[in-house]
PDB file of C-alpha atoms in Angstrom:
ATOM      1  CA  MET O  20    -337.354 -97.210-137.126  1.00  0.00           C
ATOM      2  CA  ALA O  21    -334.617 -94.978-136.037  1.00  0.00           C
ATOM      3  CA  SER O  22    -331.212 -95.796-137.417  1.00  0.00           C
ATOM      4  CA  GLU O  23    -328.414 -96.648-134.918  1.00  0.00           C
ATOM      5  CA  VAL O  24    -325.144 -94.686-135.042  1.00  0.00           C
ATOM      6  CA  THR O  25    -322.087 -96.770-134.431  1.00  0.00           C
ATOM      7  CA  TYR O  26    -318.824 -95.201-133.299  1.00  0.00           C
ATOM      8  CA  ALA O  27    -315.497 -96.831-133.891  1.00  0.00           C
ATOM      9  CA  GLU O  28    -311.973 -95.892-132.817  1.00  0.00           C
ATOM     10  CA  VAL O  29    -309.739 -95.609-135.841  1.00  0.00           C
ATOM     11  CA  LYS O  30    -305.912 -95.531-135.548  1.00  0.00           C
ATOM     12  CA  PHE O  31    -303.773 -94.374-138.438  1.00  0.00           C
ATOM     13  CA  LYS O  32    -300.450 -96.115-138.866  1.00  0.00           C
ATOM     14  CA  ASN O  33    -298.722 -93.132-140.413  1.00  0.00           C
ATOM     15  CA  GLU O  34    -299.413 -90.865-137.409  1.00  0.00           C
ATOM     16  CA  SER O  35    -296.129 -89.437-136.096  1.00  0.00           C
ATOM     17  CA  PRO O  36    -295.465 -89.743-132.361  1.00  0.00           C
ATOM     18  CA  ALA O  37    -295.478 -86.709-130.193  1.00  0.00           C
ATOM     19  CA  PRO O  38    -292.058 -84.990-130.201  1.00  0.00           C
ATOM     20  CA  VAL O  39    -289.843 -85.581-127.139  1.00  0.00           C
ATOM     21  CA  VAL O  40    -288.110 -82.455-125.872  1.00  0.00           C
ATOM     22  CA  LYS O  41    -284.595 -83.196-124.611  1.00  0.00           C
ATOM     23  CA  GLY O  42    -282.979 -80.893-122.068  1.00  0.00           C
ATOM     24  CA  PRO O  43    -279.256 -80.105-121.772  1.00  0.00           C
ATOM     25  CA  PRO O  44    -277.178 -82.989-120.440  1.00  0.00           C
ATOM     26  CA  GLU O  45    -276.759 -82.975-116.738  1.00  0.00           C
ATOM     27  CA  THR O  46    -273.257 -82.012-115.614  1.00  0.00           C
ATOM     28  CA  LYS O  47    -271.761 -84.227-112.977  1.00  0.00           C
ATOM     29  CA  LYS O  48    -270.996 -82.256-109.877  1.00  0.00           C
ATOM     30  CA  PRO O  49    -267.481 -82.803-108.534  1.00  0.00           C
ATOM     31  CA  GLU O  50    -267.321 -84.710-105.338  1.00  0.00           C
ATOM     32  CA  GLN O  51    -266.541 -82.459-102.414  1.00  0.00           C
ATOM     33  CA  HIS O  52    -264.079 -83.895 -99.942  1.00  0.00           C
ATOM     34  CA  PRO O  53    -263.939 -82.452 -96.454  1.00  0.00           C
ATOM     35  CA  GLN O  54    -260.830 -80.150 -95.947  1.00  0.00           C
ATOM     36  CA  LYS O  55    -258.230 -82.028 -93.941  1.00  0.00           C
ATOM     37  CA  TYR O  56    -256.245 -78.963 -92.654  1.00  0.00           C
ATOM     38  CA  PRO O  57    -256.852 -75.200 -92.342  1.00  0.00           C
ATOM     39  CA  LEU O  58    -255.567 -72.847 -95.019  1.00  0.00           C
ATOM     40  CA  TRP O  59    -253.196 -71.071 -92.600  1.00  0.00           C
ATOM     41  CA  LEU O  60    -251.295 -74.244 -91.680  1.00  0.00           C
ATOM     42  CA  PRO O  61    -248.744 -74.054 -94.574  1.00  0.00           C
ATOM     43  CA  TRP O  62    -247.943 -70.462 -93.593  1.00  0.00           C
ATOM     44  CA  LEU O  63    -247.402 -71.486 -89.991  1.00  0.00           C
ATOM     45  CA  ILE O  64    -245.050 -74.282 -91.053  1.00  0.00           C
ATOM     46  CA  SER O  65    -243.071 -71.836 -93.240  1.00  0.00           C
ATOM     47  CA  VAL O  66    -242.709 -69.382 -90.362  1.00  0.00           C
ATOM     48  CA  LEU O  67    -241.558 -72.143 -88.002  1.00  0.00           C
ATOM     49  CA  LEU O  68    -238.960 -73.341 -90.512  1.00  0.00           C
ATOM     50  CA  LEU O  69    -237.678 -69.774 -90.868  1.00  0.00           C
ATOM     51  CA  LEU O  70    -237.374 -69.430 -87.094  1.00  0.00           C
ATOM     52  CA  VAL O  71    -235.486 -72.723 -86.929  1.00  0.00           C
ATOM     53  CA  CYS O  72    -233.023 -71.470 -89.570  1.00  0.00           C
ATOM     54  CA  ILE O  73    -232.490 -68.212 -87.654  1.00  0.00           C
ATOM     55  CA  ALA O  74    -231.911 -70.162 -84.441  1.00  0.00           C
ATOM     56  CA  LEU O  75    -229.295 -72.333 -86.161  1.00  0.00           C
ATOM     57  CA  VAL O  76    -227.473 -69.257 -87.433  1.00  0.00           C
ATOM     58  CA  VAL O  77    -227.426 -67.789 -83.925  1.00  0.00           C
ATOM     59  CA  VAL O  78    -226.162 -71.027 -82.394  1.00  0.00           C
ATOM     60  CA  LEU O  79    -223.446 -71.606 -85.002  1.00  0.00           C
ATOM     61  CA  LEU O  80    -222.212 -68.058 -85.606  1.00  0.00           C
ATOM     62  CA  VAL O  81    -223.162 -65.835 -82.677  1.00  0.00           C
ATOM     63  CA  LEU O  82    -223.105 -67.909 -79.510  1.00  0.00           C
ATOM     64  CA  PRO O  83    -219.539 -69.186 -79.901  1.00  0.00           C
ATOM     65  CA  PHE O  84    -218.244 -65.670 -79.301  1.00  0.00           C
ATOM     66  CA  CYS O  85    -220.615 -64.704 -76.524  1.00  0.00           C
ATOM     67  CA  HIS O  86    -219.164 -64.181 -73.047  1.00  0.00           C
ATOM     68  CA  SER O  87    -220.509 -63.274 -69.658  1.00  0.00           C
ATOM     69  CA  SER O  88    -218.715 -59.913 -69.588  1.00  0.00           C
ATOM     70  CA  GLU O  89    -218.739 -57.032 -72.060  1.00  0.00           C
ATOM     71  CA  GLN O  90    -214.957 -56.943 -72.469  1.00  0.00           C
ATOM     72  CA  PRO O  91    -214.573 -59.892 -74.875  1.00  0.00           C
ATOM     73  CA  SER O  92    -217.251 -58.405 -77.113  1.00  0.00           C
ATOM     74  CA  ALA O  93    -215.278 -55.146 -77.284  1.00  0.00           C
ATOM     75  CA  LEU O  94    -212.093 -57.106 -77.936  1.00  0.00           C
ATOM     76  CA  GLN O  95    -213.732 -58.981 -80.806  1.00  0.00           C
ATOM     77  CA  GLN O  96    -214.698 -55.739 -82.517  1.00  0.00           C
ATOM     78  CA  HIS O  97    -211.025 -54.875 -82.992  1.00  0.00           C
ATOM     79  CA  PHE O  98    -209.533 -58.205 -84.061  1.00  0.00           C
ATOM     80  CA  SER O  99    -210.408 -60.676 -86.782  1.00  0.00           C
ATOM     81  CA  GLN O 100    -207.552 -63.176 -86.365  1.00  0.00           C
ATOM     82  CA  TRP O 101    -207.512 -65.415 -83.305  1.00  0.00           C
ATOM     83  CA  GLU O 102    -205.401 -68.183 -81.814  1.00  0.00           C
ATOM     84  CA  CYS O 103    -207.195 -70.826 -79.760  1.00  0.00           C
ATOM     85  CA  ASP O 104    -206.194 -73.550 -77.322  1.00  0.00           C
ATOM     86  CA  SER O 105    -208.280 -76.332 -75.867  1.00  0.00           C
ATOM     87  CA  ALA O 106    -210.224 -75.002 -72.891  1.00  0.00           C
ATOM     88  CA  GLY O 107    -210.491 -78.374 -71.151  1.00  0.00           C
ATOM     89  CA  PRO O 108    -208.397 -81.453 -70.411  1.00  0.00           C
ATOM     90  CA  GLN O 109    -207.321 -83.679 -73.275  1.00  0.00           C
ATOM     91  CA  GLY O 110    -210.208 -85.715 -74.658  1.00  0.00           C
ATOM     92  CA  THR O 111    -213.009 -83.586 -73.219  1.00  0.00           C
ATOM     93  CA  ASP O 112    -215.423 -81.461 -75.208  1.00  0.00           C
ATOM     94  CA  ARG O 113    -215.266 -78.142 -73.377  1.00  0.00           C
ATOM     95  CA  GLY O 114    -214.547 -75.783 -76.241  1.00  0.00           C
ATOM     96  CA  TRP O 115    -211.583 -73.510 -76.904  1.00  0.00           C
ATOM     97  CA  THR O 116    -209.977 -70.506 -75.213  1.00  0.00           C
ATOM     98  CA  CYS O 117    -209.102 -67.813 -77.764  1.00  0.00           C
ATOM     99  CA  CYS O 118    -206.930 -64.684 -77.788  1.00  0.00           C
ATOM    100  CA  PRO O 119    -206.222 -62.220 -80.604  1.00  0.00           C
ATOM    101  CA  LYS O 120    -203.302 -63.265 -82.770  1.00  0.00           C
ATOM    102  CA  GLY O 121    -200.042 -61.986 -81.272  1.00  0.00           C
ATOM    103  CA  TRP O 122    -201.439 -61.838 -77.728  1.00  0.00           C
ATOM    104  CA  ARG O 123    -200.300 -64.244 -75.013  1.00  0.00           C
ATOM    105  CA  ARG O 124    -202.683 -66.309 -72.931  1.00  0.00           C
ATOM    106  CA  PHE O 125    -202.420 -67.217 -69.266  1.00  0.00           C
ATOM    107  CA  GLN O 126    -205.337 -68.965 -67.551  1.00  0.00           C
ATOM    108  CA  GLY O 127    -208.467 -66.990 -68.523  1.00  0.00           C
ATOM    109  CA  SER O 128    -206.783 -63.812 -69.771  1.00  0.00           C
ATOM    110  CA  CYS O 129    -205.051 -62.513 -72.890  1.00  0.00           C
ATOM    111  CA  TYR O 130    -202.021 -60.191 -72.646  1.00  0.00           C
ATOM    112  CA  PHE O 131    -200.514 -57.753 -75.122  1.00  0.00           C
ATOM    113  CA  LEU O 132    -196.931 -56.534 -74.613  1.00  0.00           C
ATOM    114  CA  SER O 133    -196.362 -53.438 -76.696  1.00  0.00           C
ATOM    115  CA  THR O 134    -193.352 -52.836 -78.916  1.00  0.00           C
ATOM    116  CA  ASP O 135    -193.725 -49.045 -78.791  1.00  0.00           C
ATOM    117  CA  LYS O 136    -193.641 -46.591 -75.895  1.00  0.00           C
ATOM    118  CA  MET O 137    -196.282 -44.160 -74.606  1.00  0.00           C
ATOM    119  CA  ASN O 138    -196.821 -42.122 -71.448  1.00  0.00           C
ATOM    120  CA  CYS O 139    -199.130 -43.363 -68.702  1.00  0.00           C
ATOM    121  CA  ALA O 140    -202.391 -41.818 -69.946  1.00  0.00           C
ATOM    122  CA  GLU O 141    -201.699 -42.744 -73.570  1.00  0.00           C
ATOM    123  CA  SER O 142    -200.947 -46.327 -72.534  1.00  0.00           C
ATOM    124  CA  ALA O 143    -204.266 -46.610 -70.705  1.00  0.00           C
ATOM    125  CA  GLU O 144    -206.146 -45.133 -73.676  1.00  0.00           C
ATOM    126  CA  ASN O 145    -204.393 -47.438 -76.122  1.00  0.00           C
ATOM    127  CA  CYS O 146    -205.432 -50.531 -74.178  1.00  0.00           C
ATOM    128  CA  THR O 147    -209.000 -49.273 -73.879  1.00  0.00           C
ATOM    129  CA  GLY O 148    -209.067 -48.608 -77.615  1.00  0.00           C
ATOM    130  CA  MET O 149    -208.347 -52.301 -78.215  1.00  0.00           C
ATOM    131  CA  GLY O 150    -211.176 -53.455 -75.951  1.00  0.00           C
ATOM    132  CA  SER O 151    -208.856 -54.180 -73.012  1.00  0.00           C
ATOM    133  CA  HIS O 152    -207.208 -52.356 -70.085  1.00  0.00           C
ATOM    134  CA  LEU O 153    -203.762 -52.035 -68.534  1.00  0.00           C
ATOM    135  CA  VAL O 154    -202.939 -55.316 -66.836  1.00  0.00           C
ATOM    136  CA  VAL O 155    -204.283 -56.057 -63.354  1.00  0.00           C
ATOM    137  CA  ILE O 156    -201.992 -58.468 -61.473  1.00  0.00           C
ATOM    138  CA  THR O 157    -203.612 -60.365 -58.613  1.00  0.00           C
ATOM    139  CA  SER O 158    -201.395 -63.409 -58.032  1.00  0.00           C
ATOM    140  CA  ARG O 159    -197.776 -64.519 -57.892  1.00  0.00           C
ATOM    141  CA  ALA O 160    -198.423 -66.943 -60.767  1.00  0.00           C
ATOM    142  CA  GLU O 161    -199.604 -64.094 -63.001  1.00  0.00           C
ATOM    143  CA  GLN O 162    -196.648 -61.896 -62.029  1.00  0.00           C
ATOM    144  CA  GLU O 163    -194.251 -64.747 -62.759  1.00  0.00           C
ATOM    145  CA  PHE O 164    -195.853 -65.425 -66.166  1.00  0.00           C
ATOM    146  CA  LEU O 165    -195.527 -61.781 -67.223  1.00  0.00           C
ATOM    147  CA  PHE O 166    -191.951 -61.567 -65.956  1.00  0.00           C
ATOM    148  CA  LYS O 167    -191.004 -64.488 -68.209  1.00  0.00           C
ATOM    149  CA  GLN O 168    -192.540 -62.794 -71.267  1.00  0.00           C
ATOM    150  CA  GLN O 169    -190.418 -59.675 -70.984  1.00  0.00           C
ATOM    151  CA  ASN O 170    -187.851 -60.047 -73.792  1.00  0.00           C
ATOM    152  CA  GLN O 171    -189.231 -62.738 -76.086  1.00  0.00           C
ATOM    153  CA  ASP O 172    -189.450 -60.407 -79.102  1.00  0.00           C
ATOM    154  CA  VAL O 173    -188.379 -56.881 -78.058  1.00  0.00           C
ATOM    155  CA  LYS O 174    -186.024 -55.777 -75.311  1.00  0.00           C
ATOM    156  CA  ARG O 175    -188.088 -53.969 -72.700  1.00  0.00           C
ATOM    157  CA  GLU O 176    -187.054 -52.287 -69.458  1.00  0.00           C
ATOM    158  CA  ASN O 177    -190.281 -50.874 -68.046  1.00  0.00           C
ATOM    159  CA  LEU O 178    -193.895 -51.819 -68.723  1.00  0.00           C
ATOM    160  CA  TYR O 179    -196.906 -49.822 -67.519  1.00  0.00           C
ATOM    161  CA  ILE O 180    -199.446 -51.810 -65.505  1.00  0.00           C
ATOM    162  CA  GLY O 181    -202.933 -50.772 -64.398  1.00  0.00           C
ATOM    163  CA  LEU O 182    -202.086 -49.615 -60.853  1.00  0.00           C
ATOM    164  CA  PHE O 183    -202.530 -45.909 -60.014  1.00  0.00           C
ATOM    165  CA  GLU O 184    -202.248 -43.791 -56.893  1.00  0.00           C
ATOM    166  CA  LYS O 185    -205.310 -41.680 -56.138  1.00  0.00           C
ATOM    167  CA  GLY O 186    -205.320 -39.683 -52.940  1.00  0.00           C
ATOM    168  CA  ASP O 187    -202.821 -41.801 -50.966  1.00  0.00           C
ATOM    169  CA  GLN O 188    -204.574 -44.978 -52.133  1.00  0.00           C
ATOM    170  CA  TRP O 189    -203.370 -47.407 -54.770  1.00  0.00           C
ATOM    171  CA  GLN O 190    -206.146 -48.604 -57.054  1.00  0.00           C
ATOM    172  CA  TRP O 191    -206.382 -51.029 -59.944  1.00  0.00           C
ATOM    173  CA  VAL O 192    -207.849 -49.727 -63.183  1.00  0.00           C
ATOM    174  CA  ASP O 193    -210.724 -52.240 -63.150  1.00  0.00           C
ATOM    175  CA  LYS O 194    -211.632 -51.501 -59.485  1.00  0.00           C
ATOM    176  CA  THR O 195    -210.165 -54.795 -58.248  1.00  0.00           C
ATOM    177  CA  PRO O 196    -209.374 -54.300 -54.533  1.00  0.00           C
ATOM    178  CA  TYR O 197    -205.689 -53.561 -53.992  1.00  0.00           C
ATOM    179  CA  SER O 198    -203.950 -55.941 -51.599  1.00  0.00           C
ATOM    180  CA  VAL O 199    -200.499 -55.316 -50.148  1.00  0.00           C
ATOM    181  CA  THR O 200    -199.981 -59.062 -49.791  1.00  0.00           C
ATOM    182  CA  ALA O 201    -200.422 -59.502 -53.550  1.00  0.00           C
ATOM    183  CA  ALA O 202    -198.169 -56.577 -54.488  1.00  0.00           C
ATOM    184  CA  PHE O 203    -194.656 -56.918 -55.925  1.00  0.00           C
ATOM    185  CA  TRP O 204    -192.910 -53.619 -55.182  1.00  0.00           C
ATOM    186  CA  ARG O 205    -189.155 -53.139 -55.427  1.00  0.00           C
ATOM    187  CA  LYS O 206    -187.355 -52.517 -52.182  1.00  0.00           C
ATOM    188  CA  GLY O 207    -188.057 -48.933 -51.070  1.00  0.00           C
ATOM    189  CA  GLU O 208    -191.058 -48.591 -53.374  1.00  0.00           C
ATOM    190  CA  PRO O 209    -193.539 -47.053 -53.720  1.00  0.00           C
ATOM    191  CA  SER O 210    -191.855 -43.786 -52.963  1.00  0.00           C
ATOM    192  CA  ASP O 211    -193.497 -41.036 -50.932  1.00  0.00           C
ATOM    193  CA  GLY O 212    -193.713 -38.480 -53.734  1.00  0.00           C
ATOM    194  CA  HIS O 213    -197.256 -37.845 -55.019  1.00  0.00           C
ATOM    195  CA  ASP O 214    -196.011 -36.990 -58.479  1.00  0.00           C
ATOM    196  CA  GLU O 215    -195.154 -40.648 -59.133  1.00  0.00           C
ATOM    197  CA  ASN O 216    -198.682 -42.035 -59.375  1.00  0.00           C
ATOM    198  CA  CYS O 217    -198.309 -44.592 -62.181  1.00  0.00           C
ATOM    199  CA  THR O 218    -196.717 -48.038 -61.912  1.00  0.00           C
ATOM    200  CA  VAL O 219    -194.361 -50.026 -64.122  1.00  0.00           C
ATOM    201  CA  MET O 220    -192.729 -53.429 -63.992  1.00  0.00           C
ATOM    202  CA  HIS O 221    -189.004 -52.623 -63.838  1.00  0.00           C
ATOM    203  CA  LEU O 222    -187.594 -55.694 -65.591  1.00  0.00           C
ATOM    204  CA  PRO O 223    -183.844 -55.044 -65.062  1.00  0.00           C
ATOM    205  CA  GLU O 224    -184.492 -55.736 -61.387  1.00  0.00           C
ATOM    206  CA  GLY O 225    -184.257 -59.432 -62.237  1.00  0.00           C
ATOM    207  CA  THR O 226    -186.730 -60.592 -59.574  1.00  0.00           C
ATOM    208  CA  LEU O 227    -190.509 -60.835 -59.241  1.00  0.00           C
ATOM    209  CA  LYS O 228    -190.485 -57.850 -56.865  1.00  0.00           C
ATOM    210  CA  ASN O 229    -190.022 -55.307 -59.620  1.00  0.00           C
ATOM    211  CA  TRP O 230    -192.868 -52.785 -59.406  1.00  0.00           C
ATOM    212  CA  ASN O 231    -191.836 -49.152 -59.416  1.00  0.00           C
ATOM    213  CA  ASP O 232    -193.942 -45.999 -59.221  1.00  0.00           C
ATOM    214  CA  VAL O 233    -193.084 -43.410 -61.888  1.00  0.00           C
ATOM    215  CA  ILE O 234    -194.214 -39.990 -63.051  1.00  0.00           C
ATOM    216  CA  PRO O 235    -197.033 -40.265 -65.634  1.00  0.00           C
ATOM    217  CA  THR O 236    -195.293 -38.278 -68.377  1.00  0.00           C
ATOM    218  CA  THR O 237    -192.502 -40.820 -68.863  1.00  0.00           C
ATOM    219  CA  LYS O 238    -192.835 -43.023 -71.949  1.00  0.00           C
ATOM    220  CA  HIS O 239    -192.589 -46.778 -71.410  1.00  0.00           C
ATOM    221  CA  HIS O 240    -193.873 -50.012 -72.909  1.00  0.00           C
ATOM    222  CA  ARG O 241    -197.199 -51.345 -71.607  1.00  0.00           C
ATOM    223  CA  ILE O 242    -199.097 -54.557 -70.904  1.00  0.00           C
ATOM    224  CA  CYS O 243    -202.760 -54.727 -71.901  1.00  0.00           C
ATOM    225  CA  GLU O 244    -205.098 -57.411 -70.555  1.00  0.00           C
ATOM    226  CA  ALA O 245    -208.499 -58.716 -71.658  1.00  0.00           C
ATOM    227  CA  ALA O 246    -210.601 -61.723 -70.751  1.00  0.00           C
ATOM    228  CA  ALA O 247    -210.106 -64.621 -73.122  1.00  0.00           C
ATOM    229  CA  VAL O 248    -213.008 -65.633 -75.369  1.00  0.00           C
ATOM    230  CA  ILE O 249    -214.425 -69.109 -74.838  1.00  0.00           C
ATOM    231  CA  VAL O 250    -215.864 -70.837 -77.945  1.00  0.00           C
TER     232      VAL O 250
END
């Protein structure tokens, strides 16, 4: 009789378990938040702030001395000290009307009465060199104002004004049309001689009609005029 073979499953208690291979610990990925603004936005804000600062500087320092004509700008280049009066009625905010220190203001103009004497051409050049011109008188009120200023600090007899004769025609230095009705000539003036082609205010006359034509080489005082600066 054939013998039977019996198979049995045998487990050993001291059998070591299969080794477990551990990988490197997983690193936690940072959470990505969606970008709320573009990278160029801070630069744009910085540029805008800079432009605002520049605008403030212009408004506070430059605009106060801007004027519609070029003359005040030229005047400002030659003077650093100014005297200002209120440009509007009491209690209103309309700025100030300014003239260089030592000049005299009437309405919208500043006037300089010289203490030294020069001939006609030198007087015109001196006024131009200060950013002004020899005075142009266009009204009785202006003539009266200047007449009253004559001897406040220095005794003066004759003052050059900006009226010249050119080819039988009297012309103002700033091209303002000359009007006989707004002229203040002495009796018998202007004379017929063509050699007397400059004009002075002859103060000893004692009246508003005190203009006198003179030869250009004579040395006299002068009146310079410039538009006042509004700030």
